[in-house]
Short mmCIF file of C-alpha atoms in Angstrom, two decimals:
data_model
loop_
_atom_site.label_atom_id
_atom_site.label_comp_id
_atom_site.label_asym_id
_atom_site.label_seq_id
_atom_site.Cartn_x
_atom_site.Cartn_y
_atom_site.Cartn_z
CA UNK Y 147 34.14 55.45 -102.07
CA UNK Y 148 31.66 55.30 -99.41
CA UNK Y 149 32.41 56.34 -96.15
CA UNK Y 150 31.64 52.86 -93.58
CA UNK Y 151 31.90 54.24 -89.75
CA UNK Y 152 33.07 51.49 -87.99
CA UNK Y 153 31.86 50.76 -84.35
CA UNK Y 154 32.66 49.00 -81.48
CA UNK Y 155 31.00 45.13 -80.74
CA UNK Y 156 31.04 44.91 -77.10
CA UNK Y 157 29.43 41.52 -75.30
CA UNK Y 158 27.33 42.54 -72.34
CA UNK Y 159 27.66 40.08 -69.41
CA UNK Y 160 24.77 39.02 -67.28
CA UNK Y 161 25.39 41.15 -64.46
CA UNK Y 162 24.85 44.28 -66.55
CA UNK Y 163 21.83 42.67 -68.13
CA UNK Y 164 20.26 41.90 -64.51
CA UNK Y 165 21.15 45.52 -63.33
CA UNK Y 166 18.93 46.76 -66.84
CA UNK Y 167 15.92 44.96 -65.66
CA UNK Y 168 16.05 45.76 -62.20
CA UNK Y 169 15.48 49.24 -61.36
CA UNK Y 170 16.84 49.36 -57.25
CA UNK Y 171 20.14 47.57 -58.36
CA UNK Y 172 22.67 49.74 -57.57
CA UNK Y 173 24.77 49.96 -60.85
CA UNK Y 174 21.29 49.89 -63.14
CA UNK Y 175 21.64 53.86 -63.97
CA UNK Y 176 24.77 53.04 -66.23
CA UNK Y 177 23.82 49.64 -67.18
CA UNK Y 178 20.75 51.67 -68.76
CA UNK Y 179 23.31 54.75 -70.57
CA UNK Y 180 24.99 51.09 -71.57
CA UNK Y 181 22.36 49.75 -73.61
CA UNK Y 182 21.34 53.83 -74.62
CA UNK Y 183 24.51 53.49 -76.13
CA UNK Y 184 23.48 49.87 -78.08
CA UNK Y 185 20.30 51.25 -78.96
CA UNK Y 186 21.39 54.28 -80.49
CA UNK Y 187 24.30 52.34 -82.59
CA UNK Y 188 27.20 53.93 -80.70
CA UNK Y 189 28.14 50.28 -80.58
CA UNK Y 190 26.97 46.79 -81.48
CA UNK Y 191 26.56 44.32 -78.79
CA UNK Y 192 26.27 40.50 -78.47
CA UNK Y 193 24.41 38.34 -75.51
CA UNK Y 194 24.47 34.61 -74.95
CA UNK Y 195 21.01 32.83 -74.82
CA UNK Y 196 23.15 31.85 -71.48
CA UNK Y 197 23.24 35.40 -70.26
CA UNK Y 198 18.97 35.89 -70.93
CA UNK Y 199 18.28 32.53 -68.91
CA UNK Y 200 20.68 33.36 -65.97
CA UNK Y 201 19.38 36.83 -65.96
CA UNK Y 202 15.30 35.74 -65.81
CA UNK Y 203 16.44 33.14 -63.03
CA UNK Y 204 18.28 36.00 -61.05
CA UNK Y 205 15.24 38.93 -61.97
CA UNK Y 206 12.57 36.42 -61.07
CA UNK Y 207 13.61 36.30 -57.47
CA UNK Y 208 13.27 40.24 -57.08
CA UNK Y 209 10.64 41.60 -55.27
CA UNK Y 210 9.50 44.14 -58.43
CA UNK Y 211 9.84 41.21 -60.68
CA UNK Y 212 7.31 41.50 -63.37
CA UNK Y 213 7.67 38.97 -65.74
CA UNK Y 214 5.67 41.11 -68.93
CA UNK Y 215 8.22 43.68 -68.21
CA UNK Y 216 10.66 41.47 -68.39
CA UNK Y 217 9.40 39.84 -71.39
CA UNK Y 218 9.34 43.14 -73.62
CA UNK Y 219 12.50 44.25 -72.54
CA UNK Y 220 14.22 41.18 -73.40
CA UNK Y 221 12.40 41.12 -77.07
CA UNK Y 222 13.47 44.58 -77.65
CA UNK Y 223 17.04 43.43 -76.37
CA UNK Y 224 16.77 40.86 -79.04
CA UNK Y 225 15.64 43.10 -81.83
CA UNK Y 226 18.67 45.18 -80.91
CA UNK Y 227 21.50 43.00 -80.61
CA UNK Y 228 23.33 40.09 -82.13
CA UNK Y 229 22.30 36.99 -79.55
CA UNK Y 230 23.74 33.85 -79.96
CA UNK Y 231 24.47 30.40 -78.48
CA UNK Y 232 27.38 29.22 -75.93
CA UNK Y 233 27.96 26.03 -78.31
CA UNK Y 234 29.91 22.80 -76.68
CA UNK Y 235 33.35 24.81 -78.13
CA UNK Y 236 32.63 27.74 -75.83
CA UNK Y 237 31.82 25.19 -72.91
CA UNK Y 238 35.04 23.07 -74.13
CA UNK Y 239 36.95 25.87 -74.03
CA UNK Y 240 35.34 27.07 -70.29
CA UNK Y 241 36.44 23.41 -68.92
CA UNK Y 242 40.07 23.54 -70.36
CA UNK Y 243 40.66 26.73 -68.65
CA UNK Y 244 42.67 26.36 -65.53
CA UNK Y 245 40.23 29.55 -63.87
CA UNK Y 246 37.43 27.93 -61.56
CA UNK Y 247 35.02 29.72 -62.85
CA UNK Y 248 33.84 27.88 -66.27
CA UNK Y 249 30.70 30.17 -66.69
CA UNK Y 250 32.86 33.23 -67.33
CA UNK Y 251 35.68 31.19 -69.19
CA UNK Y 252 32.24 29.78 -71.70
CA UNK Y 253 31.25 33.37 -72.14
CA UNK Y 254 34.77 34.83 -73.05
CA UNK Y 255 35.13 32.06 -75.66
CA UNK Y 256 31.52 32.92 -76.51
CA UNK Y 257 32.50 36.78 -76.85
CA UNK Y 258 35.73 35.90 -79.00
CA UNK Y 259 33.56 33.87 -81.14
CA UNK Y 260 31.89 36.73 -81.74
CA UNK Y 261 33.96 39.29 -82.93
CA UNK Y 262 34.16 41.22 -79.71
CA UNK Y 263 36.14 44.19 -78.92
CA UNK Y 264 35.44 44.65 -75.16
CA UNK Y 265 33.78 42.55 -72.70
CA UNK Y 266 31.31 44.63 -70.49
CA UNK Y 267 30.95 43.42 -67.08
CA UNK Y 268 30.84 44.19 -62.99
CA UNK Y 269 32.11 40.95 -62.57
CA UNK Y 270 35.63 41.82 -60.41
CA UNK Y 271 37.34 38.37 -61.03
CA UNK Y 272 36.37 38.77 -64.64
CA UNK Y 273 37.31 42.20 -65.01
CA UNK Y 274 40.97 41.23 -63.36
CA UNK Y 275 41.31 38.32 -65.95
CA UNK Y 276 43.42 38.15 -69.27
CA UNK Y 277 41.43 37.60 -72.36
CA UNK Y 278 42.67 37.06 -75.85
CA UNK Y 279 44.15 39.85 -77.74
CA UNK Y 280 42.79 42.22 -78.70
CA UNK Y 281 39.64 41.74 -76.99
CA UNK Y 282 39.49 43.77 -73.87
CA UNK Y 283 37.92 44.03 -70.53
CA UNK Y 284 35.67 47.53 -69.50
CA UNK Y 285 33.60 47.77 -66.18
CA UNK Y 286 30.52 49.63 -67.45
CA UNK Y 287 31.49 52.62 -66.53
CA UNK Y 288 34.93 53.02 -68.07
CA UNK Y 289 32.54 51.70 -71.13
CA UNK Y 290 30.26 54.55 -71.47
CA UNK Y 291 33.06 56.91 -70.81
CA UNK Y 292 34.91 55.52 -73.08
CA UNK Y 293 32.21 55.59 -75.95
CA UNK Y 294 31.50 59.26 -75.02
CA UNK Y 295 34.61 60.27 -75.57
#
């Protein structure tokens, strides 16, 4: 019988995206060992076409913002992780939920839709929230820690 390592499939929220791209945000250092982690198949990640449009809105107003850059890092983020679609479900879903903030409630739906294990985020309100079983909810630092270990 073959021998099928199975690996984490985290979704990787905007925030950590945006702190990728940019090099003088603050928590970019382990939002880079997050996606070292995706690139080297430690785990398999998912990002909403959601996340990539709110993250080029939010890069574009930086200073350093240079949209080739930009451009190859997000086709290289596509060629190394599952990206998909928050369909009107996920939005449903983000307008039934009694928690203000529909963006985050359209992306959890979007990450359960998924398959995901963990949510990866900086996000405080979303890392406080409950999410379905057995999805969890990992800052990016408990994340990398976690996969190290």
């Amino acid at each position: 019988m073959k021998n099928i390592s199975l690996v984490p499939k985290a979704f990787i929220d905007t925030n950590i995206l945006v702190d990728f791209i940019l090099p003088e945000r603050p928590k970019h250092a382990v939002a880079r060992d997050v996606f070292n982690l995706i690139y080297s198949h430690y785990v398999e990640a998912s990002i909403s076409t959601q996340s990539i449009l709110d993250a080029a809105y939010i890069c574009r107003r930086s200073l350093n913002f240079n949209p080739d850059s930009f451009r190859e890092a997000i086709m290289y983020l596509i060629d190394h992780t599952n990206v998909g679609y928050v369909d009107s479900f996920d939005m449903k879903t983000g307008l039934r939920d009694a928690c203000p903030d529909i963006e985050d409630s359209a992306q959890i739906s979007f990450a359960y839709s998924q398959c995901c294990d963990i949510i990866v985020t900086a996000d405080k309100e979303l890392l406080s929230r409950e999410v379905p079983s057995p999805m969890r909810v990992m800052s990016p630092e408990e994340f990398v820690n976690n996969c190290r270990t």
